[in-house]
Amino acid sequence: MDIQRIVLFAGLAIVSYLMVLAWNEDYHQQPQTEQVAQTNTGSTTGGEDSMVLPEQNQSTGTSEEFSTPESGEQIATATDSDVTVEDQFVTVRTDVFELTIDRVSGNLIHSSLTDYDKSLNSREPLKLLTNTNSRTYVMESGLIGRNGPDSRANGNAPVYQTNADSYELSDGQDQLTVDLTYTTNDGVKITKRYQFERNSYEIGVRYLIDNQSNEAWKANFTGKIVRDQAPDPTAQNSMGIQAFLGMVMSSSEDPYEKFDFGDLSETPINQSVTNGWLAFLQHYFLAAWVPEPDQPAQFQTTRRGPLYVMGFVYPATTVAAGDSVEVGARAYVGPKIIDRLENVAPNLDRTVDFGFLFFISLPLFIILEWFYGLVGNWGVAIILLTVLVKGVFFHLSATSYKSMAKMRAVAPQLTRLKELYGDDRQRMSQEMMALYKREKINPLGGCLPILVQMPVFISLYWVLFESVQLRHAPFMLWIQDLSQMDPYFILPILMGASMFMQMHLNPTPPDPMQAKIMKMMPLIFTVFFLWFPAGLVLYWLVNNILSISQQWYITRKIEAETAGKKY
């Protein structure tokens, strides 16, 4: 009979496991973000990845955008003109980028990050900036104002000339400069210069203005991030926290201020900022504009049809006749890596958002990264970090386990008290408390290790969730991405089994209902952990195994000490 029951339970468990796998296959897959509904209203007729020109993103007919600090009036930009030219796109390849520059206005309209794959099983590099039927995300820069060629009042958008259609950072070359040139009808030569460096996601964008006309030339430099409301293509589909998708602005008044699409729609920003920056964040990656140090800039946001425009405008740059001037800013298009962002601009590293427990998360990440440097595997690094955290809480856990072991040892006495005073709850309670006091037992001591570890658990969750280093980081065997859930739920099941084993080392609660609830806890936690990142479940599993070892040793020791003791 017992064998039949075991076989029956095993069969039900296997069927349940297969049903969960099937359900996950049908309803819990990563969203196909490249197939989202088209938000652009442009006239493109190409396929999904067909290049869409910036001027084709217009739908409202309005051309008003940023205002200059001098006039306060909105300036019509020329990016919505219908200019098209042959050989319109210039490609740039560095050791970390594949970029496309549109010779019309000279904007960055495409960037692939060659060190990051689009998805776990894809060798296609991740596209961050893009301008396709499914998503618009480009970085514009230009000269607007009185003589700015990017102002609609001065005609169509400028068409820049280049010496080549493609540029590449060669082996042994540390810097790459791409010059785009344009000469106005008045004889003002404008060189738009992109500067790249090896192993860097920073991009220098500069204008060299050589005024060979007979009059003073005047215009305002502007940098913009243009994004539609398409979903985050790198969003994580695990249960729990969603990464922020929206703009962040840093100023002296507020070093880190978030604006989601709703905020940008309701309240446009128009604020003078010096030594600040603005960025658009998605999970793991960002694009940012960083104005020159000590250069005042008017940070602004607006709408361009279905697109959100976020950027800044410098005060007017005046170039006297026969003179030349240089003006520009820096852009960052890449992963959210703290070390890199710290070197770009103050507070830009805060875009790696470790949540409200950042003061715990950041040290955990530093230690985790140090362990990774030693072993070269993030899964092993998580195990070593778990051992370290367990060591830190060793004595606290030992105190709790001793309390629980003593409660387990006096369980027969509790049973006897229940038989004697079960009908008198007040007397029963008095006798129990007297027993606990006599044996120096804290009934709540068993909860303490879990409560103490919860901040560490939550902090580690943020570390695993927010660290791009763990994106697609393999552990071993079937775990090929520690930032995603276990595809076969093996780790959560092992974690639940370890919780079940640990429960058998704990004393049985005297209250029958509480005892039933405690028996259900491993099952509840297993279901809860099914869609958690595998790295987090690995941490919890290793922590349980270490806890079981420590608790088993203490329990046996206490039981040996109390063996034969008469009450």
XYZ file of C-alpha atoms in Angstrom:
567
model
C 0.000 0.000 0.000
C 2.790 2.391 0.889
C 4.538 1.621 -2.372
C 1.333 2.300 -4.314
C 0.944 5.616 -2.533
C 4.544 6.610 -3.262
C 4.124 5.685 -6.937
C 0.880 7.686 -7.066
C 2.475 10.789 -5.530
C 5.509 10.460 -7.805
C 3.230 10.205 -10.845
C 1.258 13.278 -9.791
C 4.488 15.192 -9.249
C 5.816 14.281 -12.708
C 2.522 15.198 -14.386
C 2.434 18.520 -12.507
C 6.015 19.241 -13.544
C 5.241 18.542 -17.207
C 2.100 20.700 -17.029
C 4.132 23.622 -15.648
C 6.688 23.203 -18.453
C 3.916 23.173 -21.041
C 2.242 26.215 -19.513
C 5.534 28.066 -19.469
C 6.137 27.174 -23.095
C 2.752 28.582 -24.110
C 2.333 31.630 -21.910
C 5.630 32.727 -20.415
C 7.980 33.324 -23.313
C 9.956 36.492 -23.907
C 7.915 39.074 -25.786
C 8.782 39.440 -29.431
C 9.526 43.103 -29.126
C 10.601 43.490 -32.706
C 7.093 42.569 -33.764
C 5.253 45.176 -31.764
C 2.667 47.296 -33.421
C 4.094 50.070 -35.481
C 4.049 53.345 -33.632
C 5.549 55.326 -36.445
C 3.216 56.738 -38.980
C 5.834 57.117 -41.602
C 5.351 56.071 -45.162
C 7.881 53.249 -45.181
C 6.877 50.197 -47.075
C 9.846 47.979 -46.337
C 10.084 44.979 -44.090
C 10.391 44.881 -40.349
C 14.020 45.915 -40.307
C 13.800 48.323 -43.207
C 15.574 51.570 -42.485
C 13.207 54.419 -41.815
C 14.485 57.897 -42.424
C 14.196 60.428 -39.592
C 12.128 62.707 -41.775
C 9.599 59.919 -42.263
C 8.683 59.856 -38.578
C 6.483 62.909 -38.813
C 2.750 62.651 -38.662
C 1.311 65.850 -37.289
C 2.759 68.321 -39.688
C 4.083 70.466 -36.869
C 7.737 71.340 -37.007
C 8.086 73.130 -33.689
C 10.665 71.729 -31.304
C 13.261 73.180 -28.943
C 13.612 76.855 -28.134
C 16.883 78.723 -27.928
C 17.878 80.212 -24.545
C 18.035 83.708 -26.097
C 14.600 83.918 -27.736
C 12.557 81.365 -25.844
C 10.769 80.720 -29.103
C 10.455 77.224 -30.454
C 12.672 76.539 -33.431
C 11.481 74.631 -36.442
C 13.985 71.931 -37.313
C 14.738 70.744 -40.782
C 14.838 67.045 -39.947
C 11.275 66.670 -41.154
C 12.079 67.646 -44.708
C 11.830 65.197 -47.563
C 15.511 65.236 -48.407
C 16.903 62.000 -49.755
C 20.253 61.451 -51.412
C 22.152 58.610 -52.930
C 24.589 56.790 -50.679
C 22.728 58.361 -47.785
C 24.178 56.234 -45.025
C 27.713 56.134 -43.690
C 28.726 53.066 -41.704
C 31.250 53.107 -38.880
C 32.747 50.029 -37.236
C 34.810 50.033 -34.056
C 35.715 47.213 -31.677
C 32.416 47.753 -29.769
C 30.106 49.435 -32.292
C 28.511 49.112 -35.667
C 26.991 52.520 -36.387
C 25.051 54.156 -39.164
C 25.121 57.895 -39.754
C 22.562 59.572 -41.985
C 24.279 62.145 -44.210
C 21.035 64.158 -44.100
C 21.601 66.185 -40.911
C 24.379 63.781 -39.907
C 22.424 61.976 -37.180
C 23.130 58.607 -35.533
C 20.256 56.393 -36.598
C 21.575 52.925 -35.851
C 23.963 51.296 -33.397
C 24.681 47.628 -32.811
C 26.661 46.643 -29.723
C 28.935 43.881 -31.006
C 29.780 42.518 -27.531
C 26.106 41.888 -26.687
C 23.816 39.470 -28.467
C 20.223 40.281 -29.290
C 19.042 37.240 -27.343
C 20.547 34.202 -25.638
C 20.410 31.943 -28.663
C 21.138 34.593 -31.252
C 24.497 35.682 -32.629
C 22.998 38.870 -33.984
C 24.412 41.883 -32.118
C 22.021 43.865 -29.995
C 20.578 46.908 -31.740
C 20.279 49.803 -29.328
C 19.725 52.796 -31.594
C 17.476 51.893 -34.477
C 14.948 53.382 -36.821
C 12.761 50.618 -38.145
C 9.088 49.947 -38.634
C 8.903 48.495 -35.131
C 10.985 50.939 -33.098
C 12.412 54.447 -33.361
C 15.354 55.319 -31.156
C 17.913 57.736 -32.634
C 20.325 60.415 -31.438
C 20.170 63.708 -33.280
C 22.493 66.685 -33.135
C 22.464 69.892 -35.059
C 22.840 73.647 -35.297
C 19.621 75.630 -34.961
C 18.803 79.290 -34.510
C 19.516 82.284 -36.741
C 22.035 80.744 -39.135
C 21.773 77.103 -38.095
C 21.474 74.822 -41.129
C 19.193 72.507 -39.138
C 16.544 75.209 -38.708
C 13.610 74.862 -41.063
C 13.682 78.618 -41.613
C 17.037 78.194 -43.331
C 15.843 75.605 -45.839
C 16.013 71.864 -46.070
C 18.179 69.746 -43.833
C 21.892 69.913 -44.651
C 23.325 67.054 -46.674
C 26.857 66.341 -45.493
C 29.674 65.068 -47.650
C 32.164 62.435 -46.560
C 35.378 61.087 -47.994
C 34.142 57.490 -47.719
C 30.951 55.520 -47.249
C 32.392 53.398 -44.460
C 34.973 53.801 -41.721
C 36.596 51.202 -39.493
C 38.825 51.316 -36.439
C 41.741 49.194 -37.603
C 43.896 46.901 -35.489
C 46.488 48.950 -33.664
C 44.425 52.121 -34.090
C 43.092 53.648 -30.856
C 41.051 56.527 -32.245
C 38.800 57.046 -35.227
C 37.533 60.367 -36.564
C 34.694 60.665 -39.054
C 34.256 64.096 -40.626
C 31.092 65.198 -42.410
C 31.343 68.496 -44.228
C 28.773 71.018 -45.413
C 29.160 74.512 -46.842
C 26.332 77.011 -46.630
C 25.349 79.309 -49.482
C 27.104 82.112 -47.576
C 30.419 80.311 -47.610
C 30.402 79.023 -44.010
C 32.116 75.639 -43.916
C 30.710 73.316 -41.239
C 32.494 70.119 -40.301
C 30.461 67.721 -38.159
C 33.001 65.451 -36.493
C 32.341 62.124 -34.772
C 35.149 60.853 -32.538
C 35.474 57.240 -31.404
C 38.007 55.467 -29.191
C 38.940 51.839 -28.789
C 37.032 49.950 -26.083
C 34.759 52.924 -25.441
C 31.045 53.583 -25.818
C 31.582 57.333 -25.665
C 31.134 59.305 -28.855
C 32.425 62.816 -29.314
C 30.160 65.004 -31.458
C 31.685 68.309 -32.472
C 31.011 71.082 -34.965
C 33.953 72.974 -36.484
C 32.558 76.181 -37.949
C 34.788 78.115 -40.343
C 33.103 81.392 -41.227
C 34.527 82.601 -44.519
C 31.523 84.832 -45.174
C 31.437 88.597 -44.784
C 29.071 88.584 -41.813
C 29.016 87.157 -38.330
C 27.477 83.691 -38.130
C 25.275 82.658 -35.206
C 23.603 79.371 -34.238
C 22.836 77.097 -31.258
C 24.183 73.587 -30.814
C 21.546 71.039 -29.841
C 21.593 67.338 -28.964
C 18.481 65.162 -28.856
C 17.366 61.643 -28.034
C 14.317 60.706 -30.094
C 12.364 57.644 -28.968
C 8.917 56.230 -29.537
C 6.929 54.331 -26.935
C 7.871 50.857 -28.174
C 8.519 48.286 -25.406
C 11.968 47.662 -24.045
C 13.599 44.997 -26.264
C 15.876 43.889 -23.413
C 13.131 43.734 -20.788
C 13.297 40.716 -18.502
C 10.241 38.527 -18.345
C 10.865 37.089 -14.880
C 8.317 37.569 -12.147
C 8.941 40.676 -10.073
C 10.484 44.043 -10.741
C 10.284 45.769 -14.106
C 13.220 47.872 -15.271
C 12.585 51.573 -15.708
C 11.931 52.679 -19.294
C 12.160 56.417 -19.693
C 14.284 59.524 -19.337
C 16.581 60.448 -16.472
C 17.957 63.928 -16.004
C 20.774 65.054 -13.715
C 21.139 68.642 -12.542
C 22.538 70.503 -9.564
C 19.023 70.647 -8.064
C 18.340 66.936 -8.450
C 21.199 64.605 -9.433
C 18.865 61.802 -10.518
C 15.320 62.561 -11.656
C 13.191 60.040 -13.541
C 10.520 60.799 -16.140
C 8.452 58.035 -17.698
C 6.429 58.481 -20.886
C 3.426 59.661 -18.896
C 5.486 62.362 -17.199
C 6.945 63.495 -20.525
C 3.460 63.714 -22.050
C 1.949 65.671 -19.180
C 4.685 68.155 -18.329
C 7.306 69.163 -20.902
C 10.656 70.096 -19.373
C 12.376 73.421 -20.012
C 15.175 73.968 -17.507
C 18.603 75.575 -17.554
C 21.254 73.100 -16.377
C 25.011 73.375 -16.016
C 27.203 70.292 -15.552
C 24.267 67.921 -15.928
C 23.246 65.201 -18.351
C 20.179 63.458 -19.670
C 19.728 59.861 -20.695
C 17.128 57.399 -21.876
C 17.168 54.151 -19.907
C 16.060 50.640 -20.678
C 17.013 47.393 -19.019
C 20.817 47.026 -18.996
C 21.491 49.799 -21.584
C 21.201 53.529 -22.084
C 21.853 56.423 -24.433
C 22.959 59.725 -22.939
C 23.958 63.240 -23.874
C 26.576 64.963 -21.720
C 27.067 68.690 -22.457
C 30.494 70.272 -22.064
C 31.694 71.000 -18.490
C 30.593 74.414 -17.162
C 28.556 74.972 -20.328
C 24.994 76.145 -19.558
C 22.387 74.192 -21.506
C 18.638 74.445 -21.763
C 17.286 70.945 -21.118
C 13.986 70.424 -22.904
C 11.467 67.777 -23.864
C 8.732 67.878 -26.444
C 6.717 65.662 -28.797
C 7.255 65.133 -32.519
C 4.101 63.377 -33.506
C 4.273 59.939 -31.859
C 7.904 60.479 -30.859
C 9.307 61.798 -27.615
C 12.161 64.295 -28.057
C 14.545 64.798 -25.116
C 17.604 67.021 -25.355
C 19.327 70.322 -24.761
C 20.238 73.555 -26.511
C 23.367 75.642 -25.911
C 23.295 79.447 -25.905
C 24.098 80.814 -29.352
C 27.612 80.455 -30.654
C 28.735 83.496 -32.639
C 31.524 83.213 -35.188
C 32.896 86.473 -36.526
C 33.609 86.816 -40.224
C 36.863 85.115 -41.074
C 36.991 83.350 -37.728
C 36.457 79.683 -36.753
C 34.935 78.123 -33.628
C 34.407 74.600 -32.291
C 31.400 73.483 -30.258
C 30.096 70.058 -29.236
C 29.170 67.533 -26.573
C 29.651 63.850 -25.716
C 27.261 60.983 -26.200
C 27.210 57.544 -24.572
C 25.480 54.627 -26.263
C 26.079 51.362 -24.494
C 25.712 49.094 -21.467
C 25.115 50.215 -17.902
C 28.527 49.375 -16.449
C 29.395 51.309 -13.317
C 33.132 51.669 -13.998
C 32.538 53.068 -17.469
C 29.710 55.405 -16.468
C 31.688 56.869 -13.565
C 34.261 58.092 -16.071
C 31.689 59.692 -18.374
C 29.864 62.069 -16.028
C 29.124 62.514 -12.316
C 26.083 60.498 -11.163
C 25.710 58.724 -14.502
C 26.641 55.487 -12.693
C 23.372 55.863 -10.756
C 21.582 54.649 -13.869
C 22.626 51.201 -12.603
C 19.653 51.205 -10.269
C 20.159 48.822 -7.341
C 16.946 49.964 -5.637
C 16.399 51.376 -2.172
C 18.862 48.879 -0.648
C 21.699 50.100 -2.904
C 23.996 50.467 0.133
C 23.829 46.660 0.457
C 23.543 45.858 -3.245
C 26.619 47.796 -4.320
C 29.052 46.051 -1.889
C 27.490 42.716 -2.858
C 28.087 43.462 -6.527
C 31.693 44.545 -5.891
C 32.387 41.311 -3.982
C 30.547 39.258 -6.598
C 32.594 40.851 -9.381
C 35.791 40.199 -7.409
C 34.888 36.518 -7.029
C 34.144 36.387 -10.759
C 37.604 37.776 -11.433
C 39.028 34.844 -9.475
C 36.968 31.978 -10.922
C 35.666 33.300 -14.252
C 32.133 31.934 -13.747
C 29.284 34.030 -12.379
C 27.468 30.969 -10.996
C 30.508 29.894 -9.009
C 30.944 33.516 -7.921
C 27.349 33.483 -6.577
C 28.115 30.288 -4.638
C 31.244 31.852 -3.124
C 29.273 34.992 -2.261
C 26.624 32.834 -0.565
C 29.294 31.089 1.511
C 30.687 34.479 2.504
C 27.266 35.857 3.491
C 26.548 32.661 5.421
C 29.846 33.079 7.247
C 28.959 36.652 8.202
C 25.649 35.481 9.706
C 27.097 32.265 11.154
C 26.846 33.158 14.851
C 23.421 34.761 14.464
C 22.131 31.663 12.718
C 23.740 29.424 15.344
C 21.876 31.229 18.126
C 18.606 30.734 16.323
C 19.260 27.081 15.521
C 20.136 26.405 19.153
C 16.800 27.890 20.181
C 14.949 25.730 17.665
C 16.905 22.635 18.690
C 15.919 23.216 22.305
C 12.278 23.603 21.276
C 12.569 20.351 19.389
C 14.079 18.705 22.486
C 11.235 19.851 24.736
C 8.554 18.819 22.262
C 7.569 15.795 24.424
C 7.071 18.177 27.373
C 4.850 20.404 25.248
C 2.792 17.398 24.242
C 2.381 16.432 27.886
C 1.324 19.999 28.767
C -1.238 19.920 25.998
C -2.672 16.678 27.369
C -2.868 18.174 30.870
C -4.102 21.686 30.076
C -5.453 21.462 26.541
C -8.898 22.651 27.664
C -7.529 25.583 29.651
C -5.772 27.848 27.138
C -4.668 30.360 29.774
C -3.064 27.712 31.963
C -1.581 26.054 28.900
C 0.001 29.330 27.828
C 1.387 29.975 31.316
C 2.951 26.526 31.537
C 4.477 26.836 28.038
C 6.050 30.196 28.817
C 7.378 28.815 32.091
C 8.942 25.909 30.215
C 10.491 28.241 27.622
C 11.883 30.467 30.377
C 13.295 27.509 32.301
C 15.016 26.131 29.191
C 16.079 29.610 27.940
C 14.164 29.249 24.682
C 13.067 32.114 22.473
C 9.985 30.883 20.526
C 10.522 33.565 17.851
C 14.231 32.877 17.505
C 13.691 30.642 14.459
C 12.393 33.565 12.390
C 15.410 35.739 13.035
C 17.800 34.273 10.408
C 15.189 34.628 7.672
C 14.344 38.201 8.670
C 18.006 39.189 8.844
C 18.759 37.662 5.447
C 15.776 39.220 3.654
C 17.551 42.570 2.962
C 20.505 40.618 1.559
C 18.138 38.504 -0.530
C 16.341 41.577 -1.917
C 19.657 43.348 -2.564
C 21.060 40.351 -4.411
C 17.882 40.224 -6.482
C 18.547 43.801 -7.606
C 22.187 42.970 -8.343
C 21.203 40.008 -10.528
C 18.387 41.979 -12.115
C 20.320 45.138 -12.934
C 23.871 43.966 -13.700
C 24.432 43.702 -17.440
C 27.472 41.523 -16.683
C 25.092 38.696 -15.734
C 23.003 39.044 -18.913
C 23.413 35.739 -20.784
C 26.036 34.677 -18.212
C 26.193 30.848 -18.150
C 26.691 28.686 -15.069
C 26.812 25.036 -16.095
C 24.813 22.363 -17.919
C 21.318 23.664 -18.672
C 21.779 27.031 -16.884
C 23.026 29.268 -19.682
C 21.644 32.582 -18.422
C 21.750 33.338 -14.713
C 19.642 36.453 -15.177
C 16.725 34.388 -16.496
C 14.625 31.699 -14.882
C 15.683 28.054 -14.963
C 14.082 26.786 -18.222
C 13.398 23.360 -16.672
C 12.633 24.579 -13.115
C 15.181 22.158 -11.683
C 16.827 24.694 -9.389
C 13.495 25.855 -7.873
C 12.489 22.222 -7.280
C 15.825 21.486 -5.611
C 15.379 24.643 -3.561
C 11.918 23.496 -2.463
C 13.297 20.069 -1.561
C 16.009 21.676 0.530
C 13.383 23.754 2.357
C 11.404 20.582 3.019
C 14.491 18.916 4.506
C 15.245 21.950 6.631
C 11.698 21.978 7.989
C 12.192 18.516 9.409
C 14.973 19.906 11.567
C 12.619 22.506 13.011
C 10.267 21.829 15.935
C 6.652 21.156 15.041
C 4.468 24.135 16.017
C 2.033 23.234 18.823
C -0.887 24.783 16.962
C -2.251 22.292 14.345
C -3.187 25.005 11.869
C 0.242 26.608 12.127
C 1.831 23.194 11.639
C -0.155 22.671 8.409
C 0.835 26.098 7.119
C 4.496 25.398 7.828
C 4.265 22.134 5.895
C 2.934 24.069 2.901
C 5.749 26.614 2.943
C 8.236 24.622 0.785
C 5.574 24.142 -1.881
C 4.568 27.804 -1.785
C 8.180 28.967 -2.014
C 8.870 26.542 -4.866
C 6.016 27.972 -6.926
C 7.125 31.487 -5.977
C 10.687 30.833 -7.164
C 9.791 29.138 -10.458
C 10.162 32.334 -12.483
C 12.879 33.999 -10.455
C 16.337 34.500 -12.053
C 18.342 31.274 -11.867
C 21.192 33.100 -10.118
C 18.899 34.117 -7.281
C 17.482 30.611 -6.891
C 21.051 29.271 -6.903
C 21.877 31.630 -4.039
C 18.853 30.473 -2.036
C 19.540 26.781 -2.726
C 23.189 26.992 -1.634
C 22.143 29.010 1.393
C 19.609 26.300 2.338
C 22.212 23.539 1.985
C 24.646 25.408 4.222
C 21.872 26.148 6.722
C 20.825 22.497 6.824
C 24.404 21.445 7.559
C 24.776 23.982 10.345
C 21.360 23.288 11.837
C 21.786 19.501 11.655
C 25.065 19.724 13.578
C 23.613 22.007 16.264
C 20.423 19.975 16.608
C 22.332 16.719 17.108
C 24.586 18.411 19.631
C 21.650 19.813 21.647
C 19.801 16.526 21.515
C 22.914 14.737 22.817
C 23.194 17.210 25.672
C 19.537 16.813 26.656
C 19.428 13.044 26.186
C 18.350 11.370 29.385
C 17.532 14.674 31.013
C 14.403 14.436 33.192
C 11.935 17.205 33.559
